[in-house]
Every structure is written in C-alpha cells, then in structure tokens.
Short mmCIF file of C-alpha atoms and ligand atoms in Angstrom, two decimals:
data_model
loop_
_atom_site.label_atom_id
_atom_site.label_comp_id
_atom_site.label_asym_id
_atom_site.label_seq_id
_atom_site.Cartn_x
_atom_site.Cartn_y
_atom_site.Cartn_z
CA MET A 296 6.48 -6.98 -1.02
CA ASN A 297 6.60 -4.03 -3.36
CA ARG A 298 9.55 -1.71 -3.47
CA ILE A 299 8.19 0.99 -1.18
CA ALA A 300 7.15 -1.58 1.39
CA SER A 301 10.61 -3.21 1.23
CA ALA A 302 12.38 0.09 1.84
CA ARG A 303 10.08 0.93 4.74
CA ALA A 304 10.60 -2.54 6.18
CA ILE A 305 14.37 -1.96 6.24
CA LEU A 306 13.96 1.23 8.25
CA ALA A 307 11.58 -0.57 10.60
CA ALA A 308 13.96 -3.53 11.01
CA ASN A 309 16.89 -1.22 11.75
CA ASP A 310 14.88 0.82 14.26
CA ARG A 311 16.35 0.35 17.73
CA GLY A 312 13.85 2.55 19.55
CA GLY A 313 13.62 5.98 18.01
CA TYR A 314 16.95 5.76 16.23
CA THR A 315 17.90 3.75 13.17
CA VAL A 316 21.18 1.86 12.91
CA PRO A 317 22.83 2.07 9.46
CA THR A 318 22.63 -1.71 9.23
CA ASP A 319 22.48 -4.60 11.65
CA ARG A 320 25.83 -5.69 13.24
CA LEU A 321 28.34 -3.83 11.01
CA TYR A 322 27.11 -0.46 12.37
CA PRO A 323 25.16 -1.07 15.60
CA PHE A 324 24.79 2.57 16.79
CA GLN A 325 23.35 5.87 15.56
CA TRP A 326 25.45 7.61 12.94
CA ASN A 327 25.13 11.34 12.38
CA TRP A 328 24.71 11.92 8.65
CA ASP A 329 23.09 8.53 8.13
CA SER A 330 20.34 9.60 10.53
CA ALA A 331 19.80 12.91 8.77
CA PHE A 332 19.09 11.10 5.49
CA VAL A 333 17.15 8.40 7.28
CA ALA A 334 14.94 11.04 8.92
CA MET A 335 14.05 12.35 5.46
CA GLY A 336 13.22 8.79 4.44
CA TRP A 337 11.01 8.29 7.51
CA ALA A 338 9.33 11.61 6.70
CA THR A 339 7.89 10.10 3.52
CA PHE A 340 5.58 7.94 5.63
CA ASP A 341 5.90 8.68 9.36
CA ALA A 342 6.63 12.28 10.33
CA ALA A 343 6.58 11.58 14.06
CA ARG A 344 9.24 8.90 13.64
CA ALA A 345 11.33 11.28 11.51
CA TRP A 346 11.38 13.82 14.34
CA ARG A 347 12.28 11.11 16.82
CA GLU A 348 15.32 10.19 14.71
CA ILE A 349 16.52 13.78 14.84
CA GLU A 350 15.81 14.18 18.54
CA ARG A 351 17.64 11.00 19.45
CA LEU A 352 20.68 12.11 17.44
CA LEU A 353 20.63 15.39 19.32
CA GLU A 354 20.73 13.50 22.63
CA GLY A 355 24.37 13.09 21.72
CA GLN A 356 25.00 16.82 21.25
CA TRP A 357 27.79 18.19 23.42
CA GLU A 358 27.63 21.27 25.64
CA ASP A 359 29.82 23.11 23.11
CA GLY A 360 27.44 22.36 20.23
CA LEU A 361 29.22 19.43 18.52
CA VAL A 362 26.84 16.83 17.11
CA PRO A 363 29.07 13.75 17.13
CA GLN A 364 29.61 11.23 14.37
CA ILE A 365 28.32 8.32 16.51
CA VAL A 366 25.91 8.13 19.45
CA PHE A 367 26.42 4.89 21.38
CA HIS A 368 22.89 4.52 22.72
CA ALA A 369 23.30 0.88 23.73
CA PRO A 370 26.41 -1.31 24.12
CA SER A 371 27.50 -3.63 21.33
CA ASP A 372 30.57 -5.76 20.68
CA ASP A 373 30.08 -5.64 16.94
CA TYR A 374 31.96 -2.40 16.29
CA PHE A 375 35.43 -1.00 16.85
CA PRO A 376 36.30 1.62 18.12
CA GLY A 377 33.61 1.65 20.80
CA PRO A 378 33.02 4.22 23.56
CA GLU A 379 35.98 3.06 25.68
CA VAL A 380 38.40 3.99 22.90
CA TRP A 381 36.90 7.44 22.43
CA GLY A 382 36.89 8.15 26.17
CA VAL A 383 34.28 10.90 25.87
CA GLU A 384 32.44 12.04 29.02
CA HIS A 385 28.86 12.26 27.83
CA THR A 386 25.57 10.53 28.43
CA PRO A 387 24.75 8.82 26.16
CA PRO A 388 28.37 8.05 25.17
CA THR A 389 29.50 9.40 21.80
CA SER A 390 32.53 9.55 19.54
CA GLY A 391 34.49 12.81 19.62
CA ILE A 392 34.38 14.07 16.03
CA PRO A 393 31.67 15.39 13.71
CA GLN A 394 30.32 14.12 10.40
CA PRO A 395 28.98 16.10 7.42
CA PRO A 396 26.27 18.42 8.81
CA VAL A 397 23.21 17.39 6.85
CA LEU A 398 20.99 17.87 9.90
CA ALA A 399 19.60 21.37 9.29
CA THR A 400 18.75 20.30 5.74
CA ALA A 401 16.90 17.30 7.14
CA VAL A 402 14.99 19.37 9.70
CA ARG A 403 13.82 21.81 7.05
CA PHE A 404 12.86 18.92 4.79
CA VAL A 405 10.85 17.11 7.47
CA LEU A 406 9.10 20.33 8.49
CA GLU A 407 8.16 21.35 4.96
CA ARG A 408 6.98 17.90 4.19
CA GLN A 409 4.78 17.69 7.28
CA GLY A 410 3.51 21.26 7.27
CA PRO A 411 2.17 23.17 10.31
CA ALA A 412 1.87 20.02 12.44
CA GLY A 413 5.68 19.89 12.53
CA ILE A 414 6.22 23.42 13.83
CA LYS A 415 6.41 22.54 17.50
CA ARG A 416 9.16 19.96 17.12
CA ALA A 417 11.05 22.04 14.56
CA ARG A 418 10.98 25.00 16.92
CA ALA A 419 12.40 22.88 19.74
CA THR A 420 15.18 21.61 17.47
CA TYR A 421 16.13 24.95 15.98
CA PRO A 422 18.33 26.33 18.83
CA LYS A 423 20.34 23.12 18.82
CA LEU A 424 21.04 23.52 15.14
CA VAL A 425 22.13 27.10 15.74
CA ARG A 426 24.54 25.94 18.44
CA ASN A 427 25.86 23.25 16.14
CA HIS A 428 26.59 25.67 13.32
CA LEU A 429 28.31 28.00 15.79
CA TRP A 430 30.42 25.02 16.88
CA TRP A 431 31.59 24.51 13.32
CA GLU A 432 32.80 28.08 13.15
CA ARG A 433 34.34 28.26 16.61
CA ALA A 434 35.96 24.83 16.62
CA ARG A 435 36.91 24.45 12.98
CA ASP A 436 37.20 27.92 11.51
CA PRO A 437 38.11 30.20 14.39
CA GLU A 438 39.73 32.68 12.02
CA ARG A 439 36.58 32.85 9.94
CA SER A 440 38.23 31.99 6.67
CA GLY A 441 34.90 30.61 5.45
CA LEU A 442 36.16 27.02 5.23
CA VAL A 443 35.92 24.58 8.14
CA ALA A 444 38.75 22.15 8.82
CA THR A 445 38.42 18.38 8.95
CA LEU A 446 40.80 16.60 11.33
CA HIS A 447 39.96 12.96 10.72
CA PRO A 448 38.95 11.14 7.52
CA TRP A 449 35.93 9.71 9.37
CA GLU A 450 34.62 13.27 9.76
CA THR A 451 34.16 13.51 6.00
CA GLY A 452 31.99 10.39 5.93
CA MET A 453 34.19 9.30 3.01
CA ASP A 454 36.63 7.43 5.19
CA ASN A 455 39.25 6.09 2.77
CA SER A 456 38.87 8.47 -0.16
CA PRO A 457 42.12 8.67 -2.16
CA ALA A 458 41.91 12.43 -1.65
CA TRP A 459 43.10 11.79 1.93
CA ASP A 460 46.02 9.51 1.04
CA ALA A 461 48.86 12.03 0.92
CA ALA A 462 47.71 13.88 4.04
CA LEU A 463 47.16 10.61 5.87
CA ASP A 464 50.75 9.59 5.07
CA ARG A 465 51.84 12.25 7.55
CA VAL A 466 49.98 10.46 10.33
CA PRO A 467 52.07 7.96 12.31
CA THR A 468 50.88 4.36 12.39
CA GLU A 469 51.61 3.72 16.09
CA THR A 470 48.62 3.51 18.37
CA THR A 471 48.24 3.31 22.13
CA THR A 472 44.91 1.59 21.56
CA GLU A 473 44.95 -2.05 20.56
CA ILE A 474 43.22 -2.37 17.20
CA ARG A 475 40.51 -5.00 17.10
CA ARG A 476 38.68 -4.48 13.85
CA ARG A 477 35.17 -5.90 13.77
CA ASP A 478 34.15 -4.70 10.32
CA ILE A 479 36.13 -7.34 8.43
CA GLY A 480 34.38 -10.04 10.42
CA HIS A 481 31.12 -8.83 8.89
CA VAL A 482 32.10 -8.03 5.29
CA ASP A 483 34.91 -8.95 2.88
CA ALA A 484 38.18 -7.16 3.77
CA ALA A 485 38.78 -6.40 0.09
CA PHE A 486 35.83 -4.02 0.17
CA ARG A 487 36.93 -2.17 3.31
CA PRO A 488 39.70 0.29 4.22
CA ARG A 489 43.16 -1.29 4.55
CA GLY A 490 44.90 -2.13 7.82
CA ILE A 491 47.46 0.66 7.60
CA GLU A 492 44.69 3.20 7.09
CA TYR A 493 43.00 1.89 10.22
CA GLN A 494 46.21 2.33 12.25
CA ARG A 495 46.33 5.96 11.21
CA PHE A 496 42.63 6.45 11.89
CA ILE A 497 43.17 5.17 15.43
CA HIS A 498 46.39 7.15 15.91
CA LEU A 499 44.35 10.30 15.38
CA VAL A 500 41.69 9.16 17.84
CA ASP A 501 44.41 8.49 20.45
CA LEU A 502 45.92 11.91 19.84
CA PHE A 503 42.62 13.75 20.18
CA ARG A 504 41.54 11.78 23.24
CA GLU A 505 44.80 12.77 24.92
CA THR A 506 43.83 16.46 24.54
CA GLY A 507 40.64 15.68 26.48
CA TRP A 508 38.74 16.44 23.25
CA ASN A 509 39.79 20.07 23.48
CA ALA A 510 38.69 21.63 20.18
CA ARG A 511 41.37 24.32 20.10
CA ARG A 512 44.20 21.89 20.87
CA MET A 513 42.96 19.39 18.31
CA LEU A 514 42.99 22.02 15.60
CA GLU A 515 46.52 23.05 16.59
CA ILE A 516 48.15 19.65 16.75
CA SER A 517 46.39 17.48 14.18
CA PRO A 518 48.80 16.23 11.50
CA PHE A 519 45.73 15.74 9.28
CA LYS A 520 43.97 18.99 8.41
CA ILE A 521 41.86 19.35 5.30
CA ALA A 522 39.25 21.75 3.99
CA ASP A 523 37.03 18.99 2.64
CA VAL A 524 35.01 20.19 -0.31
CA GLY A 525 32.20 17.78 0.62
CA THR A 526 31.83 18.89 4.24
CA ASN A 527 32.10 22.55 3.32
CA ALA A 528 29.52 22.24 0.55
CA ILE A 529 27.11 20.36 2.81
CA LEU A 530 27.62 22.97 5.53
CA LEU A 531 26.88 25.82 3.13
CA ARG A 532 23.70 24.06 2.07
CA ALA A 533 22.82 23.51 5.72
CA GLU A 534 23.40 27.20 6.47
CA ARG A 535 20.86 28.12 3.79
CA ASP A 536 18.37 25.68 5.28
CA LEU A 537 19.12 27.00 8.76
CA LEU A 538 18.42 30.52 7.50
CA ALA A 539 15.01 29.41 6.26
CA LEU A 540 14.33 27.98 9.74
CA ALA A 541 15.73 31.12 11.41
CA GLU A 542 13.28 33.27 9.46
CA GLN A 543 10.50 31.28 11.11
CA PHE A 544 11.93 30.57 14.56
CA GLY A 545 14.88 32.89 15.13
CA ASP A 546 15.46 36.59 15.59
CA GLY A 547 16.90 39.25 13.32
CA GLY A 548 20.37 38.93 14.79
CA GLU A 549 20.52 35.20 14.10
CA CYS A 550 19.30 35.68 10.55
CA ALA A 551 21.93 38.33 9.91
CA ALA A 552 24.72 36.16 11.34
CA ILE A 553 23.74 33.19 9.21
CA ALA A 554 23.39 35.34 6.09
CA GLU A 555 26.83 36.75 6.71
CA ARG A 556 28.33 33.25 7.00
CA ILE A 557 26.58 32.21 3.80
CA ALA A 558 28.02 35.15 1.86
CA ARG A 559 31.55 34.38 3.08
CA LYS A 560 31.26 30.66 2.40
CA GLU A 561 29.95 31.20 -1.13
CA THR A 562 33.04 33.16 -2.08
CA VAL A 563 35.53 30.83 -0.46
CA LEU A 564 33.95 27.58 -1.61
CA ALA A 565 34.07 28.88 -5.18
CA GLY A 566 37.84 29.13 -4.70
CA LEU A 567 38.09 25.33 -4.47
CA TRP A 568 37.46 25.12 -8.22
CA ASP A 569 40.52 23.88 -10.08
CA GLU A 570 40.68 24.99 -13.67
CA ALA A 571 43.19 22.35 -14.75
CA LEU A 572 41.15 19.39 -13.48
CA GLY A 573 37.82 21.11 -14.15
CA HIS A 574 36.56 20.05 -10.73
CA TYR A 575 36.08 21.27 -7.18
CA LEU A 576 38.85 19.91 -4.94
CA SER A 577 39.64 19.72 -1.24
CA ARG A 578 42.48 21.81 0.16
CA ASP A 579 45.26 20.43 2.34
CA LEU A 580 45.43 23.01 5.12
CA ILE A 581 48.95 22.01 6.15
CA GLY A 582 50.53 22.07 2.69
CA GLY A 583 48.13 24.78 1.50
CA HIS A 584 47.57 23.14 -1.90
CA LEU A 585 44.46 21.78 -3.60
CA ILE A 586 44.47 17.98 -3.60
CA PRO A 587 44.57 16.94 -7.26
CA ILE A 588 42.07 14.13 -7.31
CA ARG A 589 38.50 14.23 -8.55
CA THR A 590 35.99 12.66 -6.20
CA SER A 591 32.21 12.68 -5.93
CA ALA A 592 32.53 15.29 -3.17
CA GLY A 593 33.67 17.71 -5.87
CA PHE A 594 30.14 17.76 -7.32
CA LEU A 595 28.59 18.86 -4.04
CA PRO A 596 29.19 22.62 -4.40
CA ILE A 597 26.27 22.46 -6.85
CA PHE A 598 24.12 21.15 -3.96
CA ALA A 599 25.48 24.09 -1.93
CA GLY A 600 23.98 26.46 -4.49
CA LEU A 601 27.04 27.30 -6.61
CA HIS A 602 25.58 26.83 -10.06
CA GLY A 603 28.16 28.46 -12.31
CA ARG A 604 30.20 25.28 -12.84
CA ALA A 605 27.19 22.99 -13.09
CA PRO A 606 27.31 22.66 -16.90
CA ALA A 607 30.96 21.56 -16.85
CA LEU A 608 30.34 19.09 -14.04
CA ALA A 609 27.19 17.80 -15.70
CA GLY A 610 29.26 17.22 -18.83
CA ARG A 611 31.69 15.03 -16.91
CA LEU A 612 28.81 12.94 -15.55
CA GLU A 613 27.37 12.53 -19.04
CA GLY A 614 30.75 11.38 -20.31
CA TRP A 615 30.91 8.67 -17.65
CA ARG A 616 27.32 7.67 -18.24
CA ASP A 617 27.92 7.36 -21.98
CA ARG A 618 30.78 4.95 -21.26
CA GLY A 619 28.43 2.73 -19.28
CA ILE A 620 29.77 3.73 -15.87
CA ALA A 621 27.07 3.85 -13.20
CA LEU A 622 26.73 7.35 -11.75
CA VAL A 623 28.28 8.67 -9.55
CA PRO A 624 31.58 6.87 -8.85
CA SER A 625 33.13 8.16 -5.61
CA THR A 626 36.50 8.47 -7.34
CA ASP A 627 37.17 9.43 -10.95
CA PRO A 628 37.23 6.09 -12.81
CA ASP A 629 40.25 7.28 -14.82
CA ALA A 630 42.32 8.08 -11.72
CA PRO A 631 45.11 5.63 -10.83
CA SER A 632 43.71 5.36 -7.31
CA PHE A 633 40.26 4.26 -8.55
CA GLU A 634 39.16 0.89 -7.11
CA PRO A 635 35.61 -0.03 -8.12
CA GLN A 636 34.93 -2.15 -5.03
CA ARG A 637 36.80 -0.52 -2.21
CA TYR A 638 34.53 1.72 -0.22
CA TRP A 639 35.11 5.40 -1.01
CA ARG A 640 37.77 4.72 -3.66
CA GLY A 641 35.29 4.09 -6.47
CA PRO A 642 31.88 2.72 -5.47
CA VAL A 643 28.60 4.61 -5.85
CA TRP A 644 26.77 5.77 -2.69
CA ALA A 645 23.07 6.56 -2.91
CA VAL A 646 23.17 9.46 -0.45
CA VAL A 647 25.83 11.29 -2.41
CA ASN A 648 23.82 10.75 -5.57
CA TRP A 649 20.73 12.24 -3.96
CA MET A 650 22.61 15.42 -3.08
CA ILE A 651 24.19 15.67 -6.51
CA ALA A 652 20.88 15.06 -8.29
CA ARG A 653 19.13 17.66 -6.20
CA GLY A 654 21.85 20.20 -6.85
CA LEU A 655 21.84 19.55 -10.59
CA GLN A 656 18.08 19.88 -10.71
CA GLU A 657 18.19 23.20 -8.90
CA ALA A 658 20.99 24.35 -11.21
CA GLY A 659 18.83 23.74 -14.29
CA GLU A 660 20.63 20.54 -15.31
CA GLY A 661 17.46 18.48 -15.17
CA ALA A 662 18.46 15.84 -17.72
CA VAL A 663 21.67 14.86 -15.92
CA ALA A 664 19.89 15.08 -12.57
CA ARG A 665 17.41 12.53 -13.89
CA SER A 666 20.25 10.28 -15.09
CA VAL A 667 21.83 10.31 -11.63
CA ALA A 668 18.50 9.60 -9.95
CA ALA A 669 17.58 6.90 -12.46
CA ASP A 670 20.95 5.18 -12.11
CA THR A 671 20.57 5.17 -8.35
CA ARG A 672 17.13 3.63 -8.60
CA ARG A 673 18.32 1.05 -11.10
CA LEU A 674 21.30 0.02 -8.96
CA ILE A 675 19.08 -0.47 -5.93
CA GLY A 676 16.35 -2.16 -7.96
CA ASP A 677 18.78 -4.67 -9.46
CA ALA A 678 21.19 -5.28 -6.58
CA GLY A 679 19.14 -4.50 -3.46
CA PHE A 680 19.50 -1.99 -0.64
CA SER A 681 23.28 -2.38 -0.37
CA GLU A 682 25.65 -0.07 1.41
CA TYR A 683 27.32 0.91 -1.90
CA PHE A 684 27.64 -0.28 -5.52
CA ASN A 685 30.37 -1.14 -8.00
CA PRO A 686 30.10 1.47 -10.77
CA LEU A 687 31.50 -0.94 -13.39
CA ASP A 688 29.62 -4.21 -12.89
CA ARG A 689 26.83 -2.60 -10.81
CA ALA A 690 26.98 -5.20 -8.03
CA GLY A 691 25.81 -4.28 -4.55
CA ILE A 692 28.64 -4.40 -1.97
CA GLY A 693 29.31 -3.97 1.77
CA GLY A 694 26.48 -4.23 4.26
CA GLU A 695 23.00 -5.23 3.16
CA ALA A 696 19.57 -3.88 4.13
CA PHE A 697 21.20 -0.51 4.58
CA SER A 698 19.09 2.25 6.09
CA TRP A 699 20.27 5.26 4.12
CA THR A 700 20.03 3.38 0.85
CA ALA A 701 16.41 2.53 1.71
CA ALA A 702 15.74 6.15 2.70
CA ILE A 703 17.12 7.48 -0.57
CA ASP A 704 15.10 4.96 -2.52
CA LEU A 705 11.96 6.26 -0.83
CA LEU A 706 12.90 9.85 -1.66
CA LEU A 707 13.83 9.15 -5.26
CA GLY A 708 10.78 6.93 -5.74
CA GLU A 709 8.65 9.96 -5.01
CA GLY A 710 10.63 12.21 -7.30
CA GLU A 711 12.22 14.10 -4.39
CA GLY A 712 15.61 15.32 -5.52
CA ARG A 713 14.64 15.35 -9.14
C1 GLC B 1031 31.11 4.37 7.15
C2 GLC B 1031 30.93 5.44 6.10
C3 GLC B 1031 30.23 6.64 6.71
C4 GLC B 1031 28.92 6.20 7.34
C5 GLC B 1031 29.09 5.01 8.27
C6 GLC B 1031 27.78 4.39 8.69
O1 GLC B 1031 31.95 4.76 8.16
O2 GLC B 1031 32.14 5.80 5.52
O3 GLC B 1031 30.01 7.63 5.76
O4 GLC B 1031 28.34 7.25 8.01
O5 GLC B 1031 29.85 4.00 7.65
O6 GLC B 1031 27.02 4.05 7.57
#
C-alpha cells in the first residue's frame, strides 16, 4: 500500500460509524481536538465523511455550548475514567471539560476545501460554533480579560506538560473515585503520565463533578487555574475562522462581536511573551506569574496570527534542527524537565507541528515551516503512524495506527500547512 492509502486505511479502520477513535483500545471514544484534525484529514478524500465527524462530535455539545473533551458514543472497558466517573447528564454521555477548540478552524477548512457543495452542512454547524465560542467567554473568561482559563491539564490536550507541574502540586492527591488506569495495560508505563499525576487529574474530576458541573463554581474553586498559551492561541485562531464563517452565515451583530473578541485577544495573548526566555508562556492564574518553561505550545501564537515574534521563534527551531533534534519537541530539550519519551514532556506530536508549520508559513518563515513539515513527514515515514515520536532517536512511541497522525500525514503530503 502506498503512503496515502495507508493513512486513509487508518482512518477507515478507526471509524466507528461516523466518528473516528484516536486509536483502537487505548482511546475507544471520540475525542474533541483529535476529531477536528481528523475531519480535515477526511476532507482530503471524503468531504461527506469529514462533515459527519464534526456532526457526531457536536452530538456531545451541552445546552450551555460546551463541546466536551470526550463523547462516549458506545461503552468500552478499555478506558479510565469512563462516563460513570464523570457523572454528566447528557445523551450521548460525555466528559465534563473542554479541549483546545480547533473545531471552527476545521469547519472552515472542510468548507473551503469542498466548495459550494459544503455550504448546507457548514451553515447548519455554524450556530453551534457560535454557541461554543460564547461558552468559552462566559464559562472561562467571565470578566472578559481576553484570556480563557484552563481548569484541568486534560483540557489543554497536553496532559502532563512540565508547564503544569507547579500548579498541579497544589492539587491534593486524594480521590473519592477508585483509580483503575487502563492506559498502562495498553502501552509502556514509562511513556505515560505518572501515577501521582493521575491521582491529581482524578481529584479535579471528583471536585468538578461534586459541583454538578457548574461552570461558575468550577472556576471559583479549582486549585488548578492556568491561562494556557496553547488553548488561547488556538481559540484566537478559531475566532478568526469563525469570523470568516460569520461573514457568510451570520449577521452583522455576530461579526462585530467576534471581531471585538479578536481585537482583545490579540493584545492580551501578545502579553504572554517573556523577554527573558524569548518565548510565549502560560500564566498561572492563581499565582499570577508566567510559568517559566518553554513548550511547543509557546509557538502557537504564530498560528493565532501574531507574527511579530516569528523570526525569534523560528531561530530557536533552527537551532534545535541544526543539533539534530527532530522538530518540534513538546518541551525544550535543554530544560531539566525534558524527557524524550514521556508523552508531553518531550516527544513530538504531528498535530502541533501542523499548526506551527502553518503559522510559520503565514508569518513569512517559509524555510522553517518546511523544516517542521518535512521532519513530521520523515518521522511518520520512518517510524509509522505513531501517537508521538522521540525527538532524539526519532522512534515512534505510544499508540500505533493513530488517527490524527494519519490525518496530518494526509494534509502535509498535499502541501497543506506549508
Ligand atoms: C491524550 C492526549 C490528548 C488527546 C488524547 C486522545 O489524552 O494528551 O491530547 O486528545 O490522548 O488522542
């Protein structure tokens, strides 16, 4: 099978009926940002299936606009914590927290790719995206600071990033839920988050469930509260894409409201730049300080359209590349917390690379954008469609036959994002 056929075959094999699981067994449900990337991947060869992916994810949308991190379409014993731990009243069952909001970006992408034939389904999706973006503001930035808060590391999609360590230390390790991890039955524990991190992850779930998933209460009481540079950058990008959709499907009032949010977010996101580290950083909203650790999320403001720092950030990527490090390590390889194999503490993730490459390209840093895209393609070509990759020895790690890795390979293979 050639490469394109192999990538398509992974999406087809992970298709569970209109939604694509990230990979068999390890992640047996529909994940939010995975599906947004996967929809773009489907769009390269099956527009109808791309729309279905988006529509099935939105079956999980709550009354208040939240698009949850996980939609539990069908039961499975392969994953913890399942619907009974979340205790969310929704059909289909879902988790109770968000994930990075790539969805509006995906909808615009699928529509533009398909052309006029996609207008009907895009139009039907549009009001749900509007409600979702309003949720972000109401639930996570009620004071309209311009930065949304993250209350659980899982919301960032970068579960065990060292950027969360200090804030996570404030979270107690006791849980009312009995922890029965399934992930380490499927892949090597050395490549996964540690046990103590899991206890804190579940402590937060217990705490939020006890509020009845009340957004206002959660924001008040969470001992973990971060303005994640990744989530905020992805949201700003999504707002721009939503504005493009609003110009086609919305009214003047909606366009003005989105434009106003964009203007505010541009200013505030720029404030996450740290001169000393020469990087964009996340802010701890309890301590008030920037978290002094460079991660791959810190490149994402370029994807959000902030181009002023792109040359400096491109320079850092070139420096790593010239030392033989595969782009883009999720944690600065010179940081003491860097671990080349452990999930978000070092490994390379294809989806993050796609966003960074696209941002760099748009910012006029075409050469580095091509390096990031080429490295991604080489990693996948050599190691397979793994969940993530070791930036030092370039091995594929974690789950195999991974949907979003296949989707990104399809996009990069066509030159999308470069
Ligand atoms: C892990 C990742 C997250 C992803 C999910 C499914 O939890 O950290 O980003 O969405 O797996 O692939």
